[in-house]
Amino acid sequence: MDTVSAIDRKDFAEVTRNFAQREIKPNVREWMSEGVFPRHIIKGLGEMGVLGSTFPLQWGGSAVGFLTMVQCAEQVGKACPDLVTAFNMNAMTAPLAILNWGNDEQRERYVRPLIAGDMIGGFALTEAAGGSDVLGAVRTRAVKDGDDWVVNGTKMWITLSPVADVALLFARTDPDAGHRGFTAFALHYDDPGVTVNPIALSGLGKVIPVGEVVLDDVRLPDERRVGEVGQGFKIAMNALDYGRIAVTVKSMATAEAMFDLAVEYAKSREAFGEPIGNFQMIKKQIADMATDLAAGRALMYQAAEAHDAGIAATKLSAQAKYFAGEVALRAADATMEIYGGIALSDELPLIHYLNLAHLARTGEGAANILRIALGDDALGIKSLDRHQVKTVR
Ligand SMILES: Cc1cc2nc3c(=O)[nH]c(=O)nc-3n(C[C@H](O)[C@H](O)[C@H](O)COP(=O)(O)OP(=O)(O)OC[C@H]3O[C@@H](n4cnc5c(N)ncnc54)[C@H](O)[C@@H]3O)c2cc1C
């Protein structure tokens, strides 16, 4: 296995590219059809130091920065866009939130094994009543009982829950306190009272399993509480700043994969005696995709650089995620049109990519929710970057 402990930032992405092309790309079809979550790939990325790119050396990280991590995640996405989700859960959303808001014991217990790839992580916020209106929809309750919290409720659509070890869980600790009534906990999937019911999502493929998580009188000692009582909503929003960059990477990888397929087909498919890429309307679609890709990538890197600089990046993360979702959907639409009827064939990944693009538009802040937030920001109604930056480096 390649090791990156002694190489510079630029080489991180190169080493990841080699690993992804060698260990991921040739196996994706088989994992998809067999329904395999390739845990050993997460372990490999952990061993190379890639998952820990943006984490301090003190907690097992390699401290080369957020931008480098994004460039590594891009390489994983180029081999298999779906796997960026697992990269996110082990390197971004949950571990970065625990790094920022947890205590040293929790950093040792969760951050270190997550970024080493020894544990699989997750983020359990959404419930069946709705993902956009979290404040209105979350019914999961955590009630203090002696030194423990007793948690009851059901989380929905929880990525990797059928295979994960730990998740950052959000529950209501004071139902009358609005967003101050949420608290975050580290949930272990083998805690007594936790049941995971896998959700079948054939349109998304089977590499990244998703489940419903039922919590029935789950007792969590107070040492599992992450951050202060009542800080959960803030923690969730901070975690989403990172998760949105991960979704951006996945969207851009999906768009790029479609662009490559579109170019290949436009050059090889003939109609009226010439390659369809010679026709101006097809050229326009290719040109628009190429430009969208360049713009989306620039915004993604800008957001990553803001995280590296320690400046507020909520707005840039939201813009990058929103734009990349639209780029992926436009690329899916154009590529499917360029492929004509064969776009629907099971032999091609286009339907799968279309579904990934839809998910990218929906998850970690649905497009309309980001439109509202970005509109409010532009109109001076509510600044997206109003919160103090919370980063432990
Ligand atoms: C495969 C998959 C994996 C997921 N993984 C996770 C996970 O790991 N952890 C987790 O916590 N969640 C996860 N989610 C949940 C995801 O974050 C939610 O699906 C997302 O937040 C949207 O919520 P919703 O699906 O309930 O849609 P809703 O909130 O019901 O929204 C439905 C539609 O209405 C629109 N809408 C809502 N409010 C407004 C408004 N005020 N104005 C205009 N339009 C509006 C939305 O934009 C959307 O288009 C996952 C979802 C899927 C499908």
CSV table of C-alpha atoms and ligand atoms in Angstrom, one decimal:
chain,number,residue,atom,x,y,z
A,1,MET,CA,0.0,0.0,0.0
A,2,ASP,CA,1.2,3.5,-0.8
A,3,THR,CA,2.0,5.6,2.2
A,4,VAL,CA,1.7,9.4,2.2
A,5,SER,CA,3.2,10.2,5.6
A,6,ALA,CA,6.3,11.8,4.1
A,7,ILE,CA,5.1,13.3,0.9
A,8,ASP,CA,3.8,16.8,0.2
A,9,ARG,CA,0.3,18.0,-0.3
A,10,LYS,CA,0.4,17.8,-4.1
A,11,ASP,CA,1.3,14.1,-3.9
A,12,PHE,CA,-1.6,13.3,-1.7
A,13,ALA,CA,-4.1,13.6,-4.5
A,14,GLU,CA,-1.7,11.7,-6.9
A,15,VAL,CA,-1.3,8.8,-4.4
A,16,THR,CA,-5.1,8.8,-4.0
A,17,ARG,CA,-5.6,8.8,-7.7
A,18,ASN,CA,-3.3,5.7,-8.1
A,19,PHE,CA,-5.1,3.9,-5.3
A,20,ALA,CA,-8.5,4.7,-6.6
A,21,GLN,CA,-7.7,3.7,-10.2
A,22,ARG,CA,-6.1,0.5,-9.0
A,23,GLU,CA,-8.3,-0.6,-6.1
A,24,ILE,CA,-11.7,1.0,-6.7
A,25,LYS,CA,-12.4,1.5,-10.4
A,26,PRO,CA,-12.0,-2.1,-11.6
A,27,ASN,CA,-14.3,-3.4,-8.9
A,28,VAL,CA,-17.2,-0.9,-8.9
A,29,ARG,CA,-19.4,-3.0,-11.2
A,30,GLU,CA,-19.1,-6.1,-9.1
A,31,TRP,CA,-19.7,-4.2,-5.8
A,32,MET,CA,-22.8,-2.6,-7.4
A,33,SER,CA,-24.3,-5.9,-8.6
A,34,GLU,CA,-23.3,-7.8,-5.5
A,35,GLY,CA,-24.3,-5.1,-3.0
A,36,VAL,CA,-20.9,-4.9,-1.4
A,37,PHE,CA,-19.9,-1.9,0.8
A,38,PRO,CA,-16.1,-2.0,0.3
A,39,ARG,CA,-15.0,-1.4,3.9
A,40,HIS,CA,-11.4,-2.3,3.0
A,41,ILE,CA,-11.3,0.7,0.8
A,42,ILE,CA,-12.1,3.0,3.6
A,43,LYS,CA,-9.5,1.3,5.7
A,44,GLY,CA,-7.0,1.8,2.8
A,45,LEU,CA,-7.8,5.5,2.6
A,46,GLY,CA,-7.3,5.7,6.3
A,47,GLU,CA,-4.0,3.9,6.3
A,48,MET,CA,-2.7,6.3,3.6
A,49,GLY,CA,-3.6,9.3,5.8
A,50,VAL,CA,-6.1,10.6,3.2
A,51,LEU,CA,-9.1,10.5,5.5
A,52,GLY,CA,-7.2,12.5,8.0
A,53,SER,CA,-6.0,15.2,5.6
A,54,THR,CA,-7.6,18.0,7.4
A,55,PHE,CA,-7.2,16.7,11.0
A,56,PRO,CA,-4.4,17.7,13.4
A,57,LEU,CA,-1.5,15.3,13.9
A,58,GLN,CA,-2.4,15.1,17.6
A,59,TRP,CA,-5.6,13.1,16.7
A,60,GLY,CA,-4.0,10.9,14.0
A,61,GLY,CA,-4.5,13.3,11.1
A,62,SER,CA,-2.0,14.3,8.5
A,63,ALA,CA,-2.8,18.1,8.7
A,64,VAL,CA,-2.4,18.8,5.0
A,65,GLY,CA,-5.6,20.8,4.8
A,66,PHE,CA,-9.2,20.8,3.6
A,67,LEU,CA,-8.4,21.7,0.0
A,68,THR,CA,-6.1,18.6,-0.2
A,69,MET,CA,-8.8,16.5,1.3
A,70,VAL,CA,-11.3,17.7,-1.3
A,71,GLN,CA,-8.8,16.9,-4.1
A,72,CYS,CA,-8.4,13.4,-2.7
A,73,ALA,CA,-12.1,12.9,-2.4
A,74,GLU,CA,-12.4,14.0,-6.1
A,75,GLN,CA,-10.0,11.2,-7.0
A,76,VAL,CA,-12.2,8.7,-5.1
A,77,GLY,CA,-15.3,10.2,-6.9
A,78,LYS,CA,-13.7,9.8,-10.3
A,79,ALA,CA,-13.4,6.1,-9.7
A,80,CYS,CA,-16.8,5.7,-8.0
A,81,PRO,CA,-18.9,8.8,-7.2
A,82,ASP,CA,-21.0,6.8,-4.6
A,83,LEU,CA,-17.9,6.2,-2.4
A,84,VAL,CA,-17.5,10.0,-1.8
A,85,THR,CA,-20.4,9.5,0.6
A,86,ALA,CA,-18.4,7.1,2.7
A,87,PHE,CA,-15.4,9.4,2.5
A,88,ASN,CA,-17.7,12.1,3.8
A,89,MET,CA,-18.9,10.1,6.8
A,90,ASN,CA,-15.3,9.1,7.8
A,91,ALA,CA,-13.5,12.3,7.0
A,92,MET,CA,-15.8,15.2,7.0
A,93,THR,CA,-19.3,15.5,8.5
A,94,ALA,CA,-19.2,13.4,11.7
A,95,PRO,CA,-15.5,13.4,12.6
A,96,LEU,CA,-15.0,17.1,11.9
A,97,ALA,CA,-18.1,17.9,14.1
A,98,ILE,CA,-16.7,15.7,16.9
A,99,LEU,CA,-13.3,17.3,16.5
A,100,ASN,CA,-14.8,20.8,16.8
A,101,TRP,CA,-17.4,20.2,19.5
A,102,GLY,CA,-16.4,17.1,21.4
A,103,ASN,CA,-13.9,16.7,24.2
A,104,ASP,CA,-10.4,15.1,24.1
A,105,GLU,CA,-11.7,11.7,25.2
A,106,GLN,CA,-14.3,11.7,22.3
A,107,ARG,CA,-11.6,12.8,19.8
A,108,GLU,CA,-9.5,9.9,20.9
A,109,ARG,CA,-12.4,7.5,20.9
A,110,TYR,CA,-14.1,8.5,17.6
A,111,VAL,CA,-12.0,10.8,15.5
A,112,ARG,CA,-8.8,8.8,15.6
A,113,PRO,CA,-10.5,5.4,14.5
A,114,LEU,CA,-12.8,7.1,12.0
A,115,ILE,CA,-10.0,8.8,10.1
A,116,ALA,CA,-7.9,5.7,10.3
A,117,GLY,CA,-10.7,3.8,8.6
A,118,ASP,CA,-11.0,1.4,11.6
A,119,MET,CA,-14.6,2.5,12.3
A,120,ILE,CA,-17.4,3.5,9.9
A,121,GLY,CA,-19.2,6.7,10.8
A,122,GLY,CA,-22.6,8.3,10.1
A,123,PHE,CA,-24.8,11.3,10.7
A,124,ALA,CA,-28.3,10.7,12.1
A,125,LEU,CA,-30.5,13.9,11.9
A,126,THR,CA,-33.4,13.3,9.5
A,127,GLU,CA,-36.7,11.8,10.5
A,128,ALA,CA,-39.7,10.6,8.4
A,129,ALA,CA,-41.7,13.8,9.0
A,130,GLY,CA,-39.1,15.8,6.9
A,131,GLY,CA,-35.5,16.6,6.3
A,132,SER,CA,-35.8,20.3,5.4
A,133,ASP,CA,-37.8,21.4,8.4
A,134,VAL,CA,-35.6,19.7,11.0
A,135,LEU,CA,-36.9,21.8,13.9
A,136,GLY,CA,-40.5,20.8,13.1
A,137,ALA,CA,-39.8,17.2,12.2
A,138,VAL,CA,-37.5,15.8,14.8
A,139,ARG,CA,-39.4,13.8,17.4
A,140,THR,CA,-36.5,11.7,18.8
A,141,ARG,CA,-36.3,12.5,22.5
A,142,ALA,CA,-33.4,12.1,24.9
A,143,VAL,CA,-34.5,12.2,28.6
A,144,LYS,CA,-32.0,12.4,31.4
A,145,ASP,CA,-32.2,9.5,33.9
A,146,GLY,CA,-29.4,9.7,36.5
A,147,ASP,CA,-26.1,9.8,34.7
A,148,ASP,CA,-27.6,8.4,31.5
A,149,TRP,CA,-29.8,9.7,28.6
A,150,VAL,CA,-32.7,7.5,27.5
A,151,VAL,CA,-33.3,7.9,23.8
A,152,ASN,CA,-36.5,7.0,21.9
A,153,GLY,CA,-37.4,7.8,18.3
A,154,THR,CA,-36.8,6.8,14.7
A,155,LYS,CA,-34.2,8.3,12.3
A,156,MET,CA,-34.8,7.9,8.5
A,157,TRP,CA,-32.5,7.7,5.5
A,158,ILE,CA,-29.4,7.2,7.5
A,159,THR,CA,-26.5,6.6,5.2
A,160,LEU,CA,-24.3,3.5,6.0
A,161,SER,CA,-26.4,2.7,9.1
A,162,PRO,CA,-26.6,-1.0,8.0
A,163,VAL,CA,-22.8,-1.3,8.1
A,164,ALA,CA,-21.6,1.6,10.3
A,165,ASP,CA,-20.2,1.5,13.9
A,166,VAL,CA,-21.0,4.9,15.2
A,167,ALA,CA,-23.2,7.9,14.3
A,168,LEU,CA,-23.5,11.5,15.4
A,169,LEU,CA,-27.1,11.4,16.6
A,170,PHE,CA,-29.4,14.5,17.2
A,171,ALA,CA,-32.2,14.3,19.7
A,172,ARG,CA,-34.5,16.7,21.4
A,173,THR,CA,-33.6,17.3,25.0
A,174,ASP,CA,-36.0,20.1,25.6
A,175,PRO,CA,-39.1,20.1,23.4
A,176,ASP,CA,-40.0,23.7,24.3
A,177,ALA,CA,-36.7,25.3,23.6
A,178,GLY,CA,-36.8,25.4,19.7
A,179,HIS,CA,-33.3,25.1,18.2
A,180,ARG,CA,-31.8,25.3,21.7
A,181,GLY,CA,-33.6,22.1,22.6
A,182,PHE,CA,-31.4,19.8,20.5
A,183,THR,CA,-28.4,17.8,21.8
A,184,ALA,CA,-25.8,15.7,19.9
A,185,PHE,CA,-24.7,12.3,21.0
A,186,ALA,CA,-22.3,9.5,19.8
A,187,LEU,CA,-24.5,6.5,19.1
A,188,HIS,CA,-23.0,3.1,18.8
A,189,TYR,CA,-24.9,0.8,16.5
A,190,ASP,CA,-24.4,-2.1,18.9
A,191,ASP,CA,-26.0,-0.1,21.8
A,192,PRO,CA,-28.9,-2.2,23.2
A,193,GLY,CA,-32.2,-0.9,21.8
A,194,VAL,CA,-30.8,0.1,18.4
A,195,THR,CA,-32.4,-1.6,15.3
A,196,VAL,CA,-31.4,-0.8,11.8
A,197,ASN,CA,-33.9,-1.6,9.0
A,198,PRO,CA,-32.2,-1.3,5.6
A,199,ILE,CA,-34.1,0.7,2.9
A,200,ALA,CA,-34.1,-0.7,-0.6
A,201,LEU,CA,-33.0,2.0,-3.1
A,202,SER,CA,-32.4,0.1,-6.3
A,203,GLY,CA,-32.1,3.3,-8.3
A,204,LEU,CA,-29.0,4.3,-6.3
A,205,GLY,CA,-27.2,1.0,-6.5
A,206,LYS,CA,-26.1,-1.1,-3.6
A,207,VAL,CA,-22.6,0.2,-2.7
A,208,ILE,CA,-23.8,2.6,0.0
A,209,PRO,CA,-26.5,1.1,2.1
A,210,VAL,CA,-29.1,3.3,3.8
A,211,GLY,CA,-31.4,2.5,6.7
A,212,GLU,CA,-34.0,3.5,9.2
A,213,VAL,CA,-32.6,3.6,12.7
A,214,VAL,CA,-35.1,2.7,15.5
A,215,LEU,CA,-34.1,3.8,19.0
A,216,ASP,CA,-36.0,2.0,21.7
A,217,ASP,CA,-35.1,3.0,25.2
A,218,VAL,CA,-31.4,3.3,24.2
A,219,ARG,CA,-29.4,4.3,27.3
A,220,LEU,CA,-26.4,6.6,26.5
A,221,PRO,CA,-24.1,7.6,29.3
A,222,ASP,CA,-23.6,11.3,29.6
A,223,GLU,CA,-20.0,10.9,28.4
A,224,ARG,CA,-21.6,10.2,24.9
A,225,ARG,CA,-23.0,13.7,24.8
A,226,VAL,CA,-21.1,15.7,22.2
A,227,GLY,CA,-20.9,19.4,23.0
A,228,GLU,CA,-23.2,21.1,25.6
A,229,VAL,CA,-26.9,20.2,26.2
A,230,GLY,CA,-28.8,22.4,23.8
A,231,GLN,CA,-25.9,22.9,21.3
A,232,GLY,CA,-27.0,20.1,18.9
A,233,PHE,CA,-28.6,22.3,16.3
A,234,LYS,CA,-25.5,24.4,16.0
A,235,ILE,CA,-23.3,21.3,15.8
A,236,ALA,CA,-25.6,19.9,13.0
A,237,MET,CA,-25.3,23.1,11.0
A,238,ASN,CA,-21.5,23.2,11.4
A,239,ALA,CA,-21.3,19.6,10.3
A,240,LEU,CA,-23.4,20.4,7.2
A,241,ASP,CA,-20.9,23.0,6.2
A,242,TYR,CA,-18.5,20.1,5.7
A,243,GLY,CA,-21.1,17.7,4.4
A,244,ARG,CA,-22.1,20.2,1.7
A,245,ILE,CA,-18.6,20.2,0.3
A,246,ALA,CA,-18.6,16.4,0.2
A,247,VAL,CA,-21.9,16.5,-1.7
A,248,THR,CA,-20.3,19.1,-4.0
A,249,VAL,CA,-17.4,16.7,-4.7
A,250,LYS,CA,-19.9,13.9,-5.4
A,251,SER,CA,-22.0,16.0,-7.8
A,252,MET,CA,-18.9,17.2,-9.7
A,253,ALA,CA,-17.6,13.7,-10.0
A,254,THR,CA,-21.0,12.5,-11.3
A,255,ALA,CA,-21.1,15.4,-13.7
A,256,GLU,CA,-17.6,14.8,-14.9
A,257,ALA,CA,-18.3,11.1,-15.4
A,258,MET,CA,-21.3,12.0,-17.6
A,259,PHE,CA,-19.3,14.6,-19.5
A,260,ASP,CA,-16.6,12.0,-20.4
A,261,LEU,CA,-19.3,9.6,-21.5
A,262,ALA,CA,-21.0,12.3,-23.6
A,263,VAL,CA,-17.8,13.3,-25.3
A,264,GLU,CA,-17.0,9.7,-26.1
A,265,TYR,CA,-20.4,9.1,-27.6
A,266,ALA,CA,-20.6,12.4,-29.5
A,267,LYS,CA,-17.3,11.4,-31.2
A,268,SER,CA,-18.3,7.8,-32.0
A,269,ARG,CA,-22.0,7.8,-32.7
A,270,GLU,CA,-22.8,8.6,-36.3
A,271,ALA,CA,-26.0,10.0,-37.8
A,272,PHE,CA,-26.6,11.4,-41.2
A,273,GLY,CA,-23.2,10.1,-42.2
A,274,GLU,CA,-21.1,11.9,-39.6
A,275,PRO,CA,-20.3,11.9,-35.8
A,276,ILE,CA,-23.2,13.5,-33.9
A,277,GLY,CA,-20.5,15.7,-32.2
A,278,ASN,CA,-20.2,17.6,-35.5
A,279,PHE,CA,-23.8,18.9,-35.1
A,280,GLN,CA,-24.0,22.4,-33.5
A,281,MET,CA,-26.7,21.6,-31.0
A,282,ILE,CA,-24.6,18.7,-29.6
A,283,LYS,CA,-21.5,21.0,-29.5
A,284,LYS,CA,-23.5,23.5,-27.4
A,285,GLN,CA,-24.4,20.8,-24.9
A,286,ILE,CA,-20.8,19.7,-24.7
A,287,ALA,CA,-19.6,23.3,-24.3
A,288,ASP,CA,-22.1,24.1,-21.6
A,289,MET,CA,-21.1,21.0,-19.7
A,290,ALA,CA,-17.4,21.8,-19.9
A,291,THR,CA,-18.1,25.3,-18.7
A,292,ASP,CA,-20.3,24.2,-15.9
A,293,LEU,CA,-17.6,21.7,-14.8
A,294,ALA,CA,-15.0,24.4,-14.7
A,295,ALA,CA,-17.2,26.9,-12.8
A,296,GLY,CA,-18.4,24.2,-10.3
A,297,ARG,CA,-14.9,23.1,-9.6
A,298,ALA,CA,-13.7,26.7,-9.0
A,299,LEU,CA,-16.5,27.3,-6.5
A,300,MET,CA,-15.7,24.0,-4.8
A,301,TYR,CA,-12.0,24.8,-4.4
A,302,GLN,CA,-12.9,28.4,-3.2
A,303,ALA,CA,-15.1,26.9,-0.5
A,304,ALA,CA,-12.4,24.4,0.5
A,305,GLU,CA,-9.8,27.2,0.7
A,306,ALA,CA,-12.2,29.3,3.0
A,307,HIS,CA,-12.3,26.3,5.4
A,308,ASP,CA,-8.5,26.1,5.3
A,309,ALA,CA,-8.2,29.8,6.0
A,310,GLY,CA,-10.5,29.4,9.0
A,311,ILE,CA,-12.9,32.0,7.7
A,312,ALA,CA,-16.7,31.6,7.7
A,313,ALA,CA,-17.6,29.3,4.8
A,314,THR,CA,-21.3,28.6,5.3
A,315,LYS,CA,-22.3,30.7,2.3
A,316,LEU,CA,-19.6,29.4,0.0
A,317,SER,CA,-20.3,25.8,1.0
A,318,ALA,CA,-24.0,26.3,0.3
A,319,GLN,CA,-23.3,28.0,-3.0
A,320,ALA,CA,-20.9,25.2,-4.1
A,321,LYS,CA,-23.3,22.5,-3.1
A,322,TYR,CA,-26.3,24.2,-4.7
A,323,PHE,CA,-24.5,24.9,-8.0
A,324,ALA,CA,-22.9,21.5,-8.2
A,325,GLY,CA,-26.2,19.8,-7.8
A,326,GLU,CA,-27.6,21.9,-10.7
A,327,VAL,CA,-24.5,21.1,-12.8
A,328,ALA,CA,-24.9,17.4,-12.2
A,329,LEU,CA,-28.6,17.5,-13.1
A,330,ARG,CA,-27.9,19.5,-16.3
A,331,ALA,CA,-25.1,17.1,-17.2
A,332,ALA,CA,-27.4,14.1,-16.7
A,333,ASP,CA,-30.1,15.6,-18.8
A,334,ALA,CA,-27.7,16.6,-21.6
A,335,THR,CA,-25.8,13.3,-21.6
A,336,MET,CA,-29.0,11.3,-21.7
A,337,GLU,CA,-30.2,13.3,-24.6
A,338,ILE,CA,-26.9,12.8,-26.4
A,339,TYR,CA,-27.2,9.0,-25.9
A,340,GLY,CA,-30.8,8.9,-27.1
A,341,GLY,CA,-32.6,5.6,-26.5
A,342,ILE,CA,-29.6,3.7,-25.3
A,343,ALA,CA,-29.3,6.1,-22.3
A,344,LEU,CA,-31.9,3.8,-20.6
A,345,SER,CA,-29.9,0.7,-21.0
A,346,ASP,CA,-28.8,-1.2,-17.8
A,347,GLU,CA,-25.5,-1.7,-19.5
A,348,LEU,CA,-24.7,2.0,-19.0
A,349,PRO,CA,-24.5,3.9,-15.7
A,350,LEU,CA,-26.5,6.9,-16.9
A,351,ILE,CA,-29.7,6.2,-15.0
A,352,HIS,CA,-27.6,5.6,-11.9
A,353,TYR,CA,-25.8,8.9,-12.4
A,354,LEU,CA,-29.1,10.7,-12.9
A,355,ASN,CA,-30.3,9.3,-9.6
A,356,LEU,CA,-27.1,10.4,-7.9
A,357,ALA,CA,-27.6,13.9,-9.3
A,358,HIS,CA,-31.1,13.9,-7.8
A,359,LEU,CA,-29.8,12.8,-4.5
A,360,ALA,CA,-27.1,15.5,-4.6
A,361,ARG,CA,-29.8,18.1,-5.2
A,362,THR,CA,-31.8,16.8,-2.2
A,363,GLY,CA,-29.4,15.7,0.6
A,364,GLU,CA,-27.6,18.0,3.0
A,365,GLY,CA,-29.8,20.9,2.3
A,366,ALA,CA,-32.4,20.5,-0.5
A,367,ALA,CA,-32.0,23.0,-3.4
A,368,ASN,CA,-35.0,25.0,-2.4
A,369,ILE,CA,-33.8,25.4,1.1
A,370,LEU,CA,-30.4,26.6,-0.1
A,371,ARG,CA,-32.2,29.0,-2.6
A,372,ILE,CA,-34.1,30.5,0.3
A,373,ALA,CA,-31.0,30.8,2.5
A,374,LEU,CA,-28.8,32.2,-0.3
A,375,GLY,CA,-31.7,34.6,-1.3
A,376,ASP,CA,-32.1,35.8,2.3
A,377,ASP,CA,-28.3,36.3,2.4
A,378,ALA,CA,-28.2,38.3,-0.8
A,379,LEU,CA,-31.2,40.4,0.2
A,380,GLY,CA,-29.6,41.3,3.6
A,381,ILE,CA,-32.4,39.5,5.5
A,382,LYS,CA,-30.1,36.9,7.2
A,383,SER,CA,-26.4,36.5,6.6
A,384,LEU,CA,-25.3,32.9,6.1
A,385,ASP,CA,-21.9,33.6,7.6
A,386,ARG,CA,-23.3,35.1,10.8
A,387,HIS,CA,-21.9,32.4,13.0
A,388,GLN,CA,-18.5,32.4,14.5
A,389,VAL,CA,-16.1,29.9,12.9
A,390,LYS,CA,-15.6,26.7,15.0
A,391,THR,CA,-12.5,24.9,13.9
A,392,VAL,CA,-9.9,22.9,15.9
A,393,ARG,CA,-6.7,22.6,13.9
B,1,LIG,C1,-30.3,8.2,0.0
B,1,LIG,C2,-30.4,9.2,1.1
B,1,LIG,C3,-29.4,9.3,2.1
B,1,LIG,C4,-29.6,10.2,3.1
B,1,LIG,N1,-28.7,10.2,4.1
B,1,LIG,C5,-28.9,10.9,5.3
B,1,LIG,C6,-28.1,10.8,6.4
B,1,LIG,O1,-27.1,10.0,6.4
B,1,LIG,N2,-28.4,11.5,7.5
B,1,LIG,C7,-29.5,12.3,7.6
B,1,LIG,O2,-29.7,12.9,8.6
B,1,LIG,N3,-30.3,12.5,6.5
B,1,LIG,C8,-30.0,11.8,5.4
B,1,LIG,N4,-30.9,11.9,4.3
B,1,LIG,C9,-32.0,12.8,4.3
B,1,LIG,C10,-31.9,14.0,3.5
B,1,LIG,O3,-31.0,14.9,4.1
B,1,LIG,C11,-33.3,14.6,3.2
B,1,LIG,O4,-33.9,13.8,2.3
B,1,LIG,C12,-33.2,16.0,2.8
B,1,LIG,O5,-32.8,16.8,3.9
B,1,LIG,C13,-34.6,16.5,2.3
B,1,LIG,O6,-35.6,16.2,3.2
B,1,LIG,P1,-36.9,15.4,2.7
B,1,LIG,O7,-36.5,14.3,1.8
B,1,LIG,O8,-37.7,15.0,3.9
B,1,LIG,O9,-37.7,16.4,1.8
B,1,LIG,P2,-38.7,17.5,2.4
B,1,LIG,O10,-38.0,18.3,3.5
B,1,LIG,O11,-40.0,16.9,2.7
B,1,LIG,O12,-38.8,18.5,1.1
B,1,LIG,C14,-39.6,18.0,-0.1
B,1,LIG,C15,-39.4,19.1,-1.1
B,1,LIG,O13,-40.0,20.3,-0.7
B,1,LIG,C16,-39.0,21.3,-0.8
B,1,LIG,N5,-39.3,22.3,0.3
B,1,LIG,C17,-39.3,22.0,1.6
B,1,LIG,N6,-39.5,23.2,2.3
B,1,LIG,C18,-39.6,24.2,1.4
B,1,LIG,C19,-39.8,25.6,1.4
B,1,LIG,N7,-39.9,26.2,2.6
B,1,LIG,N8,-39.9,26.3,0.3
B,1,LIG,C20,-39.8,25.6,-0.9
B,1,LIG,N9,-39.6,24.3,-1.0
B,1,LIG,C21,-39.5,23.6,0.1
B,1,LIG,C22,-37.7,20.7,-0.7
B,1,LIG,O14,-36.7,21.5,-1.4
B,1,LIG,C23,-37.9,19.4,-1.5
B,1,LIG,O15,-37.8,19.6,-2.8
B,1,LIG,C24,-30.7,11.0,3.2
B,1,LIG,C25,-31.7,11.0,2.1
B,1,LIG,C26,-31.5,10.1,1.1
B,1,LIG,C27,-32.6,10.0,0.0
